[in-house]
Coordinates of C-alpha atoms (C1' of nucleotides) and ligand atoms in Angstrom, one line a residue:
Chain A
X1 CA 60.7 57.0 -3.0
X2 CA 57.3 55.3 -2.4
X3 CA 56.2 53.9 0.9
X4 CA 55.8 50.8 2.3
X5 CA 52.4 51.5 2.9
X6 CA 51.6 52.6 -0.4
X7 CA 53.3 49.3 -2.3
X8 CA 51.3 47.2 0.4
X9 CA 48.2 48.6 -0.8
X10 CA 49.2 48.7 -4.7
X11 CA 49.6 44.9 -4.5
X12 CA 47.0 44.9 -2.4
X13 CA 44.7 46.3 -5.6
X14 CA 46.5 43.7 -8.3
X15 CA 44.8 40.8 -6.7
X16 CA 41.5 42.7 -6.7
X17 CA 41.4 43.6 -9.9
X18 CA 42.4 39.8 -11.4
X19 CA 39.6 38.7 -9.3
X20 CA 37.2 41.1 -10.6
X21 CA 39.0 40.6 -14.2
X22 CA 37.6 37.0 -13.7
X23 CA 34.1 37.8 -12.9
X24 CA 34.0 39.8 -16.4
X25 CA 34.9 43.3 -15.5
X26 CA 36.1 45.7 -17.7
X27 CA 35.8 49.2 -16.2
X28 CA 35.3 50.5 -12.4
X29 CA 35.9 53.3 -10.4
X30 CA 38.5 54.5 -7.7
X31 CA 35.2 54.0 -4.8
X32 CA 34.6 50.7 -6.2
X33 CA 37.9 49.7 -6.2
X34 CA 38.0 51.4 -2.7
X35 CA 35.1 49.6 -1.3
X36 CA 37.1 46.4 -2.2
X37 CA 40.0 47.5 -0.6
X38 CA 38.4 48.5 2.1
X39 CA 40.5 52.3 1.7
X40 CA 38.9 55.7 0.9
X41 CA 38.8 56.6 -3.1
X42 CA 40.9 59.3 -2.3
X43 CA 43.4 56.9 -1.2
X44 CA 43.0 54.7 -3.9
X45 CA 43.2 57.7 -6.2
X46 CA 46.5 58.8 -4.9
X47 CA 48.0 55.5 -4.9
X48 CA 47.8 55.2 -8.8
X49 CA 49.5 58.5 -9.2
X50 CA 52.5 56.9 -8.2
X51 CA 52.2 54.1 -11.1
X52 CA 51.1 56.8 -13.6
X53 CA 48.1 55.2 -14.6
X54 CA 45.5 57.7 -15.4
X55 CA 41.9 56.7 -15.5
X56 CA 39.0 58.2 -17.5
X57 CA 36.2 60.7 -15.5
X58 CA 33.6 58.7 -17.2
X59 CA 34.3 55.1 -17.8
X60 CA 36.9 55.2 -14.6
X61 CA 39.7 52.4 -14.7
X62 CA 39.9 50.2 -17.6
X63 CA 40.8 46.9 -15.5
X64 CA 43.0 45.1 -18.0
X65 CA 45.0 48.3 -18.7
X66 CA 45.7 49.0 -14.5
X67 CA 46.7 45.5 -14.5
X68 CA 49.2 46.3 -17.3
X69 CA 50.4 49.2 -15.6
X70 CA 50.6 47.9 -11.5
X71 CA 52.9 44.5 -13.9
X72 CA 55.3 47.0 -15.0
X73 CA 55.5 49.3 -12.2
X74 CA 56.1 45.8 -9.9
X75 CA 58.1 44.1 -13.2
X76 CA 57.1 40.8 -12.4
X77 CA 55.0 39.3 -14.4
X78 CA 57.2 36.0 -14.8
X79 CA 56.3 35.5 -11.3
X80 CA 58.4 36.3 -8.1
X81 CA 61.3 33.7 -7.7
X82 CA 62.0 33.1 -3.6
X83 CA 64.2 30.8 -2.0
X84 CA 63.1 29.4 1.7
X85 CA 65.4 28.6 4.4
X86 CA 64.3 26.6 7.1
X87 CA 62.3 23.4 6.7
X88 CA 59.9 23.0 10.0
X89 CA 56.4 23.2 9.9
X90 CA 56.0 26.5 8.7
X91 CA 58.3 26.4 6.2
X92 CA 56.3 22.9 4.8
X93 CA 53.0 24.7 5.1
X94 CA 54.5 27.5 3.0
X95 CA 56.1 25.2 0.6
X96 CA 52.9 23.3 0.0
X97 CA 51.2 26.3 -0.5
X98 CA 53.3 28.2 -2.8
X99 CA 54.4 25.0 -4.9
X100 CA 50.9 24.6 -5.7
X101 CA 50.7 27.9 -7.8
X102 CA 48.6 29.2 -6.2
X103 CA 50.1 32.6 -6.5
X104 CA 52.5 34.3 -8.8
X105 CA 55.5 33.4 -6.4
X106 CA 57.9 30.6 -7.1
X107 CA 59.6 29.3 -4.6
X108 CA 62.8 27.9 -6.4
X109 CA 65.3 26.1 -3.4
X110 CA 64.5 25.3 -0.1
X111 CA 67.7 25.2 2.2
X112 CA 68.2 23.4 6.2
X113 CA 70.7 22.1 8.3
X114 CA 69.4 18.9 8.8
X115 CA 71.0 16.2 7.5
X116 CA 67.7 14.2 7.9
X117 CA 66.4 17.1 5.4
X118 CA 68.6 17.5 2.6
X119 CA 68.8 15.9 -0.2
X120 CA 64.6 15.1 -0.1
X121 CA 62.2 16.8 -2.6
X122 CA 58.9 18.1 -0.7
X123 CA 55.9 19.4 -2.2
X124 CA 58.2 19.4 -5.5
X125 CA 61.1 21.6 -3.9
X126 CA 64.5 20.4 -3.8
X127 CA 65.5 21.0 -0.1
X128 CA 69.9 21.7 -0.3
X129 CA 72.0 21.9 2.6
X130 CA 73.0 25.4 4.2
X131 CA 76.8 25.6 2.7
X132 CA 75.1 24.6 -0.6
X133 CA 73.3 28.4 -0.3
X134 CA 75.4 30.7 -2.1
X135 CA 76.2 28.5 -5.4
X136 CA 72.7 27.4 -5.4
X137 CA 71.1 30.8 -5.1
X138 CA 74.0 32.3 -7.8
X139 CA 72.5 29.9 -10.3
X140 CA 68.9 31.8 -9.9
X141 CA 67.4 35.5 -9.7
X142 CA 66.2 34.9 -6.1
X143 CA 66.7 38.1 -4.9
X144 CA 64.2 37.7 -1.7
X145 CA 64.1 34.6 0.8
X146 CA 62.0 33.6 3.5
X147 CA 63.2 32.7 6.7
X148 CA 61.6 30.4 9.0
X149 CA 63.9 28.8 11.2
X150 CA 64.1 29.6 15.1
X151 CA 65.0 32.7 16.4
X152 CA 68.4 31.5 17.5
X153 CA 69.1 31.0 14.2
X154 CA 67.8 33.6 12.3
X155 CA 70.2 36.3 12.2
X156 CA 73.2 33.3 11.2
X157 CA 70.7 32.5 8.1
X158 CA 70.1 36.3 7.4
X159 CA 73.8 36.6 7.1
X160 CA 74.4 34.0 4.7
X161 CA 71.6 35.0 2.7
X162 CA 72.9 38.7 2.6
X163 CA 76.1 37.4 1.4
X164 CA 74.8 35.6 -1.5
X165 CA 73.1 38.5 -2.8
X166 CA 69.8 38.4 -1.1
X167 CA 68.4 41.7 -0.7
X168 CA 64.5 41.2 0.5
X169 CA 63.6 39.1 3.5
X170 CA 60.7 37.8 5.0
X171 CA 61.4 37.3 8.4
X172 CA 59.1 34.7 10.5
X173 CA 61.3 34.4 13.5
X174 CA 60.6 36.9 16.1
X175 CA 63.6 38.6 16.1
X176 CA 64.8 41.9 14.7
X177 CA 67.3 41.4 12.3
X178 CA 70.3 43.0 11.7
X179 CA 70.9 43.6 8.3
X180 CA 73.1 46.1 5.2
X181 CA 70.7 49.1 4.5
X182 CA 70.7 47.8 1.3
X183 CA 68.8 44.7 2.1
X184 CA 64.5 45.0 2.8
X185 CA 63.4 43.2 5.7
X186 CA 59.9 42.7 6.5
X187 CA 58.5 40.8 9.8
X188 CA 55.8 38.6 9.9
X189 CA 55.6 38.2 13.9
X190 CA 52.7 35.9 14.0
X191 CA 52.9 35.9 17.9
X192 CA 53.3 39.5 18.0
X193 CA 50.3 39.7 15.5
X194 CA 48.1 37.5 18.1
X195 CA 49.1 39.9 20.7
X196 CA 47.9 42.7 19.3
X197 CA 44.5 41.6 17.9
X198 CA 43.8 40.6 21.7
X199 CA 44.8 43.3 23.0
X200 CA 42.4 44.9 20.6
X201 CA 39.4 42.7 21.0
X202 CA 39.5 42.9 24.6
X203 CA 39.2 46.8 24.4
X204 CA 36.3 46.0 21.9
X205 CA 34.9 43.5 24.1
X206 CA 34.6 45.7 27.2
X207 CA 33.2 48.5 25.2
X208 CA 30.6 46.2 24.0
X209 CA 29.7 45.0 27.7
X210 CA 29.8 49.3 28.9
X211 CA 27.4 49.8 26.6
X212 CA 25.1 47.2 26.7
X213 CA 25.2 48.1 30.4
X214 CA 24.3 52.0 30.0
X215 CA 21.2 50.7 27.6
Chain B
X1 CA 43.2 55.8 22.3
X2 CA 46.6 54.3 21.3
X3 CA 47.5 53.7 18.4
X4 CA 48.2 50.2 17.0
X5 CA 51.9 50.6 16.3
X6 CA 52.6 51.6 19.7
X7 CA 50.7 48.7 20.6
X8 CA 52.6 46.5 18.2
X9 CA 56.1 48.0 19.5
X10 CA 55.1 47.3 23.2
X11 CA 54.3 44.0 22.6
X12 CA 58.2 43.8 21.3
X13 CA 59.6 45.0 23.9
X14 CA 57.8 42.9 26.5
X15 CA 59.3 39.9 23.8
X16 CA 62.6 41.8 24.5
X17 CA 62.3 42.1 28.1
X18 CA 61.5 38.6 28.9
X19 CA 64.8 37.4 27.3
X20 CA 66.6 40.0 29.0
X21 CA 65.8 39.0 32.5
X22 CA 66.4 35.4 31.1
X23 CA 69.8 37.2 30.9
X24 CA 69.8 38.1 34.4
X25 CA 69.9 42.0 33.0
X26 CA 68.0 43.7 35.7
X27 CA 68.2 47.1 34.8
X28 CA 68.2 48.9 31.6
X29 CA 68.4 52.3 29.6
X30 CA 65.6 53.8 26.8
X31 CA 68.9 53.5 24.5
X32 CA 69.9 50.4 25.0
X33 CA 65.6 48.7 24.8
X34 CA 65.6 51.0 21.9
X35 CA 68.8 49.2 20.1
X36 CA 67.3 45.9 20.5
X37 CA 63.9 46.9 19.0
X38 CA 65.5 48.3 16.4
X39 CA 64.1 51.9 17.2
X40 CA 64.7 55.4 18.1
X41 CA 65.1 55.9 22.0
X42 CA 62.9 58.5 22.1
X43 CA 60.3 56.5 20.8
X44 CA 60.6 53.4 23.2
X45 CA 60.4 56.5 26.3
X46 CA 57.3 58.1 24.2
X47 CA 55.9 54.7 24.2
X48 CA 56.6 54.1 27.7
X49 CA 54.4 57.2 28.8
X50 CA 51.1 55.4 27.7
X51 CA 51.9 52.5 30.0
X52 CA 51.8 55.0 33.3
X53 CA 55.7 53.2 33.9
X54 CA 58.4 55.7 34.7
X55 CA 62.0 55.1 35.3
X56 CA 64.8 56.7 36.8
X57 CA 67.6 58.9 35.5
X58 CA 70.3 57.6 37.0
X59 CA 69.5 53.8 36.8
X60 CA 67.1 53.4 34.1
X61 CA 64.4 51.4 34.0
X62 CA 63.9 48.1 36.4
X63 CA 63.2 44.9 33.9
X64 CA 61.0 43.4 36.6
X65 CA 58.7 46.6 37.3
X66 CA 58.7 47.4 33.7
X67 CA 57.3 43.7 32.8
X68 CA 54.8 44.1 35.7
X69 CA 53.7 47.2 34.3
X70 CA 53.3 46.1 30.5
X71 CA 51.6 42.7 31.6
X72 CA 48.9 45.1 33.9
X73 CA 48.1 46.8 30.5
X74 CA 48.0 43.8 28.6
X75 CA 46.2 42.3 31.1
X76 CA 47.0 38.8 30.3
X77 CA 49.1 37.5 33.0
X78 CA 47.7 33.8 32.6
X79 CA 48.1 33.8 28.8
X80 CA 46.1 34.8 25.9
X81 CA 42.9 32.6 25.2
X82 CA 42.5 31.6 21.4
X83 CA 40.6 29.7 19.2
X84 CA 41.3 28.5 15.4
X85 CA 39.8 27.8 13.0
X86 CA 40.3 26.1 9.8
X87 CA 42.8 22.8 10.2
X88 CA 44.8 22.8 6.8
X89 CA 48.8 22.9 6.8
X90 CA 49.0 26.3 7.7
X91 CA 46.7 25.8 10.9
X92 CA 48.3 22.2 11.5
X93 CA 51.8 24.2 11.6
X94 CA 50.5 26.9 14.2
X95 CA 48.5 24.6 16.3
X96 CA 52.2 22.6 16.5
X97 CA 53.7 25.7 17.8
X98 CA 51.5 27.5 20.1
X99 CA 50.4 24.2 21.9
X100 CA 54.0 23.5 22.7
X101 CA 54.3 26.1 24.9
X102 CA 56.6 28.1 23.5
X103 CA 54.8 31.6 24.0
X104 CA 51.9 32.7 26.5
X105 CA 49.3 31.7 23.5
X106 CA 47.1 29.1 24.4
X107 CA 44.8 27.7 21.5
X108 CA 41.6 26.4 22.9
X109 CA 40.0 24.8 20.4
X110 CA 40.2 24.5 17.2
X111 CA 37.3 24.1 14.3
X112 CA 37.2 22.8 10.9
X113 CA 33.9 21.4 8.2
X114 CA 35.9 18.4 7.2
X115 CA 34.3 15.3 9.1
X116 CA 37.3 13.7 8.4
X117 CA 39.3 16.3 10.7
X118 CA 36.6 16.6 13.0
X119 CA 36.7 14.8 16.5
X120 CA 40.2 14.0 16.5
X121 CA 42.7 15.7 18.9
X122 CA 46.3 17.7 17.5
X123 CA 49.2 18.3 19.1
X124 CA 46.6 18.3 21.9
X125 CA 44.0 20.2 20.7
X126 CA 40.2 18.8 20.3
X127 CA 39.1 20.0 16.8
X128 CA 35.3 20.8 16.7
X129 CA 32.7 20.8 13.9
X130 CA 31.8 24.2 12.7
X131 CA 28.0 23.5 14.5
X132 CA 29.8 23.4 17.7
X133 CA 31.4 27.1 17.7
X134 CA 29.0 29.1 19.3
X135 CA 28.8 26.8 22.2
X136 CA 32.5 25.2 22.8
X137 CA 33.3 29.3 22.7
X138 CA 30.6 29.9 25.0
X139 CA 32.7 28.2 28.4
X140 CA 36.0 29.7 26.9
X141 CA 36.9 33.1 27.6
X142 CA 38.1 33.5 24.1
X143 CA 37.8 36.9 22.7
X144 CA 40.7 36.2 19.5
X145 CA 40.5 33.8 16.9
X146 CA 43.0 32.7 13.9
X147 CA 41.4 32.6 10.7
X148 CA 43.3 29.7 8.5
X149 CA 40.5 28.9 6.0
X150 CA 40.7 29.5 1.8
X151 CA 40.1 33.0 1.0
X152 CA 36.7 32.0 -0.1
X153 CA 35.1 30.7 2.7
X154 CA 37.2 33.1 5.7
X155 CA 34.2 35.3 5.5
X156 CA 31.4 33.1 6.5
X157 CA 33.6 31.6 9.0
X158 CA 34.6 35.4 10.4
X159 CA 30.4 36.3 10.6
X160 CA 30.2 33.0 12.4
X161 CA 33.1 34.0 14.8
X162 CA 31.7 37.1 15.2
X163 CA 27.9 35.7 16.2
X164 CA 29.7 34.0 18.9
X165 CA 31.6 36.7 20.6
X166 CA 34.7 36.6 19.1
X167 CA 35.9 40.3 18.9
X168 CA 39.2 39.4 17.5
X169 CA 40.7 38.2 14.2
X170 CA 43.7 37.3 13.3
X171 CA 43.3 36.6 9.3
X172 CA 45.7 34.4 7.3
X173 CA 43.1 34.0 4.2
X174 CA 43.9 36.9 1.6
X175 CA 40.8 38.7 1.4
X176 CA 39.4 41.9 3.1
X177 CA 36.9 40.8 5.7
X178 CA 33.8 42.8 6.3
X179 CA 33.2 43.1 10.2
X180 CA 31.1 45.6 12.9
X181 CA 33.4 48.3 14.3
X182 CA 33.2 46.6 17.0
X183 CA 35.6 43.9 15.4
X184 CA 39.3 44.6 15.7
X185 CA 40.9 42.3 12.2
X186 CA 44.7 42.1 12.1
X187 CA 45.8 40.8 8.6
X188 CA 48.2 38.1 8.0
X189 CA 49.3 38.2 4.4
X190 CA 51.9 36.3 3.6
X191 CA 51.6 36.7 -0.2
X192 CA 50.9 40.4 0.0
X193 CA 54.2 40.5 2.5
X194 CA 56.7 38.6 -0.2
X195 CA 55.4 41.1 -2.6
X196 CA 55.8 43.9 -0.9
X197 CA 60.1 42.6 -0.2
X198 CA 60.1 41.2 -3.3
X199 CA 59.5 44.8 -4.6
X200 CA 62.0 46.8 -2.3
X201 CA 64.5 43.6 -2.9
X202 CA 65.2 44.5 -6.8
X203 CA 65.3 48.2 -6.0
X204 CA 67.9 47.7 -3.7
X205 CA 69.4 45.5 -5.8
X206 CA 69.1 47.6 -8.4
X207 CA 70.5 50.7 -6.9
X208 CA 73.7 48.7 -4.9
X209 CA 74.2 47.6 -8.8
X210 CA 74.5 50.9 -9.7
X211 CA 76.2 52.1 -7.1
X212 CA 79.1 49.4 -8.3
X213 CA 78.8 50.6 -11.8
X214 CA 79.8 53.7 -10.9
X215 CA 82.9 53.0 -9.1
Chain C
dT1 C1' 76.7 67.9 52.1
dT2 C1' 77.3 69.6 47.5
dC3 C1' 78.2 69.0 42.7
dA4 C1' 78.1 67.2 38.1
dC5 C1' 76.9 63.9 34.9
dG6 C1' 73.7 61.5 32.1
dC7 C1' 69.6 59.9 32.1
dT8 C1' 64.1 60.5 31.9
dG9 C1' 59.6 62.8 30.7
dT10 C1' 57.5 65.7 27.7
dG11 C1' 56.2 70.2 25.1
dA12 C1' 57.2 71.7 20.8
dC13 C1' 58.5 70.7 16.2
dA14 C1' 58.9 67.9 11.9
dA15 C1' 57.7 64.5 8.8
dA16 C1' 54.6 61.2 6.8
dA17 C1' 50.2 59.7 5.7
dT18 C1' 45.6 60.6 4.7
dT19 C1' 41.7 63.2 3.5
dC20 C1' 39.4 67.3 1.6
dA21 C1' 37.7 69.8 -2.0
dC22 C1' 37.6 71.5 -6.3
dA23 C1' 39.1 72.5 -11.2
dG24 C1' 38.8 70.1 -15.3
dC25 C1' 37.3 66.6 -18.2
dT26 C1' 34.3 63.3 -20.8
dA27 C1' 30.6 60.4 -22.5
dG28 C1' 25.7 60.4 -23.1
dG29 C1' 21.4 62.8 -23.6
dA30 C1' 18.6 66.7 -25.4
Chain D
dT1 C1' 25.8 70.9 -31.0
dC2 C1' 25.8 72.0 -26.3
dC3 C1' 24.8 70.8 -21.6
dT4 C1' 25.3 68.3 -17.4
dA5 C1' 26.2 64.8 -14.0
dG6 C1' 29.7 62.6 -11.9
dC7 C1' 33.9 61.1 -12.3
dT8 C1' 39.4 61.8 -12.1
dG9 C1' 43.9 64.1 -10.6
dT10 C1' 45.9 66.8 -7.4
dG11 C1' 47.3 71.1 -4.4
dA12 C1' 46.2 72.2 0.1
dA13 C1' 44.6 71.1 4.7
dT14 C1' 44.4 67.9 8.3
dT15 C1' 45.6 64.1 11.1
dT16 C1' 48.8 60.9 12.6
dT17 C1' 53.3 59.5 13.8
dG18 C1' 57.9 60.2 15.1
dT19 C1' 61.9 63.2 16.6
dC20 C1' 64.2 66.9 19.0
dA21 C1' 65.8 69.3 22.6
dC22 C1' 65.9 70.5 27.1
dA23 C1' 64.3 71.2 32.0
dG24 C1' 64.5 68.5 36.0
dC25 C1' 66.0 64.8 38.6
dG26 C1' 68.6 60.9 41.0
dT27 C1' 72.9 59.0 42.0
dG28 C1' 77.8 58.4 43.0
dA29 C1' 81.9 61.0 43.9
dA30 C1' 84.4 64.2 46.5
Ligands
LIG1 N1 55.1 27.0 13.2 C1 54.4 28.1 13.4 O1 53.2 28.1 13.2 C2 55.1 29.4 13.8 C3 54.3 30.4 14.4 C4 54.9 31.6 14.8 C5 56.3 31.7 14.6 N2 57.0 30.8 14.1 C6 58.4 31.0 13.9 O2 58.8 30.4 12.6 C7 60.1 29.8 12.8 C8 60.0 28.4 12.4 O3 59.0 27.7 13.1 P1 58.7 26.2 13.0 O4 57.6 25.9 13.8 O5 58.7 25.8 11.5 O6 60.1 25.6 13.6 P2 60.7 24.1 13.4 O7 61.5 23.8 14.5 O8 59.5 23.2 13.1 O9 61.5 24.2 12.1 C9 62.7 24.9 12.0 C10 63.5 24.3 10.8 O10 64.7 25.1 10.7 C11 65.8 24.2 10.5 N3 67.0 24.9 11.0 C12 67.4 25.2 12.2 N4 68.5 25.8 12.2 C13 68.9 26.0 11.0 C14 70.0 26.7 10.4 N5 71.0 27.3 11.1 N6 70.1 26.7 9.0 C15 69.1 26.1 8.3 N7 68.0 25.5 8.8 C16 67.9 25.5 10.1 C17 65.5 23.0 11.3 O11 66.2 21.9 10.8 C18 64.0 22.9 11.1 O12 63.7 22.1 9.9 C19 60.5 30.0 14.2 O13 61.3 31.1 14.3 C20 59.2 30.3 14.9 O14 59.4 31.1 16.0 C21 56.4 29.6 13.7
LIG2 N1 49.7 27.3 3.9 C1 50.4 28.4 3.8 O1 51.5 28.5 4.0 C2 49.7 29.7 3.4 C3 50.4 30.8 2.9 C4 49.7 32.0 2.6 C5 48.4 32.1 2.8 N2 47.7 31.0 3.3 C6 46.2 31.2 3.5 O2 45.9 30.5 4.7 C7 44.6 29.9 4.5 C8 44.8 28.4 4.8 O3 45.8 27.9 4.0 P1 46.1 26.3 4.0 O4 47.2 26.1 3.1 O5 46.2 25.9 5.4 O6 44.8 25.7 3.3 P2 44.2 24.2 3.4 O7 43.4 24.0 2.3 O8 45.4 23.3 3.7 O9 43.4 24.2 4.8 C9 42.1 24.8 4.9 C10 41.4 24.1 6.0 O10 40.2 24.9 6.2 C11 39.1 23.9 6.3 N3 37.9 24.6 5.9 C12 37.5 25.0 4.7 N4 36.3 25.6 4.7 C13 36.0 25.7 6.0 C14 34.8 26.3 6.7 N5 33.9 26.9 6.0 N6 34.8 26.2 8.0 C15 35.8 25.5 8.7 N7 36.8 25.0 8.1 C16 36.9 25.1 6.8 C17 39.5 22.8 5.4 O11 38.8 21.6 5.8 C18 41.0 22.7 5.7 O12 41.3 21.9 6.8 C19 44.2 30.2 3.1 O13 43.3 31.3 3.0 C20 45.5 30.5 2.4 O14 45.3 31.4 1.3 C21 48.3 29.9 3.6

DNA sequence: TTCACGCTGTGACAAAATTCACAGCTAGGA
DNA sequence: TCCTAGCTGTGAATTTTGTCACAGCGTGAA
C-alpha cells in the first residue's frame, strides 16, 4: 500500500510537469523536478518507483512519458467527477472555481437543504435537494464528495453520502468524522491550518528579534 | 522543537476542549480526548508532555487547567492577528467567516490590486491597495497572512508579505512558494487534497467491490 | 488507615518516512 | 571503439513519528 504522503506528492509532480510540458520541455532530471517540488531528488526518485516509471541516467525523465505513467497509475485522465454538498460561501467559491475548468475535477451535482437553494443552477451546477442524493449520485461515478456545510451537520451529510456509495471525502467542517474503513477522509481544517502557521510564525518571529538582538 | 503534527493535533484538541466545557464536561480521561480526536490515547498523553500540563490518575485531566495550559503555549489568548490578501470568491468566502466571529481568528485587513475592490469595506473589513501593505501591517501585530491570489501572482505577493514582517503563510494558490527559513508556509491545496481522496476513493471502492465479488 | 483499581507519564520499542551512498548504466566525446 | 561524467534505481542507514507496557500515583471504599 502507498502512503498518503507519497500520492500527495505524486500529484503534487503531475501539475509540475504539465506546466513545464507547456513551457516546451521534454526531458529533466529527478533534482530538477525536486527543486520544483521543493523535495530532495532522492525523494523524488523514490516516489516514481512506486509508479514504475523508470527514467534514463542520461537524458533523465522524458516529461510526456511520466505524464503517461503518473495518468495511469492515478487512472483519471477523463477528469475526476465530485459531487459537493453544502451550498454556503465556500461551497459557491468552490463551485465557481471548479466549474470554470480550471482543473481536471468535475464537479457533477451540488446538493443543500435549503429550499431557497434547490432547484437553481449556480456557476452551471445543478444544486438538488438532500433526499434527491442517492438517486442522483447512482446516475454518476462520483465516488468522492466534498463537504462544506457546518459542523453540526457534517457527520448527517457524511452518512448519507457513505450510503450512496461515496467512498473519498473532503471534509471542510472542523470535525472529525466518523466513517466505514472503507471510506478515505481527508480534512481541510482551514482554521486549524491558520492556527498552526501562527503558531509557527510567531516562533520564527521571535527568533528573528533574538538574533537581531545578539548581533 | 516540536514537530508540526503535534502542533496540528493540539490545536484539535483545544477545538475539542472548548465544546466540551460548552458541555459543561469538566473533567476528562487521555481515552476518552483521544476518541474524539480520532487518535490513539497514548498519543494525546505523549502530546500532552510538550505542553508542561499533567493530570491526575484518578480524575483525569481538568478541561479548564488543560485550556489554560494550551492557550499559555499558544499564546494567543486575545485571538490570532491576520491579514489577507487577494479578494476573489475564495477570499470573499473566508473574509465572511472569520469576521463573523465564529473562531478566535481575527482578519485585520485585507489587500487586493483591483482598484475596483480597493477602498471598500467587507463583511467589515477595509480592503487595502497592494502599496499600502507594508505600512497598514506596520500598526498591526500581524505575523500570519492568507494567501488567496492565482497561482501566478501568490509569489510576488508572498516576497511582499515577507518584506513587511509577515512570518507566516497560509497558501491557497497551488504553487510552491519560495521563502527565507525564517518563513513558516502552510499549504492549502484544495485541488491537490480531492486528488489525493479521489485516489484512495476508487481503491476503496475497488477493493469493497471485490470483497462483494467474492462472497 | 490501608488497599486496590485504573489512570498518568515516560523509557523503550516499533513502524514509517526520508536520506545516504553507491553500483550500474548511457550518451557524447576522443 | 572505448572512456568518462553524471545521472538513475535501490539496499541500507538514519531520522522521525507513533505505540507499548509498566512503574508509580491518587482516590474512594472498607
Ligand atoms: N467559508 C469559509 O471560508 C470557511 C472557512 C473555514 C471553515 N469553513 C467551514 O466550511 C463549512 C461551510 O462554511 P460556509 O461558510 O460555507 O457556511 P454557510 O453557512 O455559508 O453554508 C452552509 C451551507 O450548507 C447548507 N446546509 C446546512 N445543513 C445542511 C444539510 N444538513 N444538508 C445539506 N446542506 C446543508 C446550508 O443551507 C448552507 O447553504 C463550515 O463547516 C465551516 O466551518 C468555512
Ligand atoms: N475559489 C476556490 O474555491 C479555489 C479552490 C482551489 C484553489 N483556489 C486558489 O485560490 C486562489 C484564489 O482563488 P479565487 O477563486 O478566489 O480567485 P479569484 O480570481 O476569484 O480572486 C483572486 C483575487 O486576487 C486579486 N489579485 C490578483 N493579483 C493580485 C496581486 N498581485 N496582488 C493582490 N491581489 C491580487 C484579484 O484582484 C482577485 O480579487 C487561486 O490561487 C486559486 O487557485 C481557489
Amino acid at each position: 500500500m502507498v502512503s498518503e504522503k507519497t500520492i500527495s506528492r505524486l500529484t503534487n509532480y503531475q501539475t509540475l510537469l504539465r506546466l513545464q510540458q507547456a513551457q516546451g520541455r521534454t526531458h529533466l532530471f529527478s533534482h530538477q523536478l525536486a527543486d520544483l517540488a521543493r523535495v530532495t531528488p532522492a525523494q523524488v526518485r523514490r516516489d516514481l518507483m512506486v509508479i514504475g516509471y523508470t527514467g534514463n541516467p542520461r537524458t533523465g525523465y522524458h516529461v510526456g512519458d511520466l505524464q503517461d505513467s503518473l495518468m495511469q497509475f492515478f487512472a483519471f485522465s477523463t477528469g475526476i467527477p465530485t459531487a459537493l454538498v453544502g451550498v454556503g460561501s465556500l461551497g459557491r467559491a468552490l463551485l465557481s472555481y471548479f466549474m470554470s475548468g480550471r482543473s481536471n475535477i468535475r464537479i457533477l451535482a451540488a446538493f443543500d437543504n435549503d429550499p431557497g437553494k434547490t432547484g437553481r443552477v449556480l456557476s452551471g451546477c445543478r444544486i438538488h435537494p438532500m433526499n434527491r442524493l442517492r438517486e442522483t449520485l447512482a446516475e454518476t461515478t462520483v465516488s468522492c464528495a466534498l463537504v462544506t456545510v457546518p459542523g453540526g451537520e457534517a457527520q448527517k451529510v457524511t452518512d448519507a453520502l457513505v450510503g450512496a456509495g461515496v467512498h473519498g471525502i473532503v471534509n471542510f467542517a472542523p470535525v472529525r468524522l466518523k466513517v466505514p474503513p472503507t471510506v478515505f477522509v481527508e480534512n481541510l481544517d482551514v482554521t486549524s491550518s491558520i492556527e498552526k502557521a501562527a503558531f509557527f510564525a510567531r516562533n520564527y518571529s521571535l527568533k528573528t528579534q533574538e538574533e537581531t538582538n545578539h548581533e
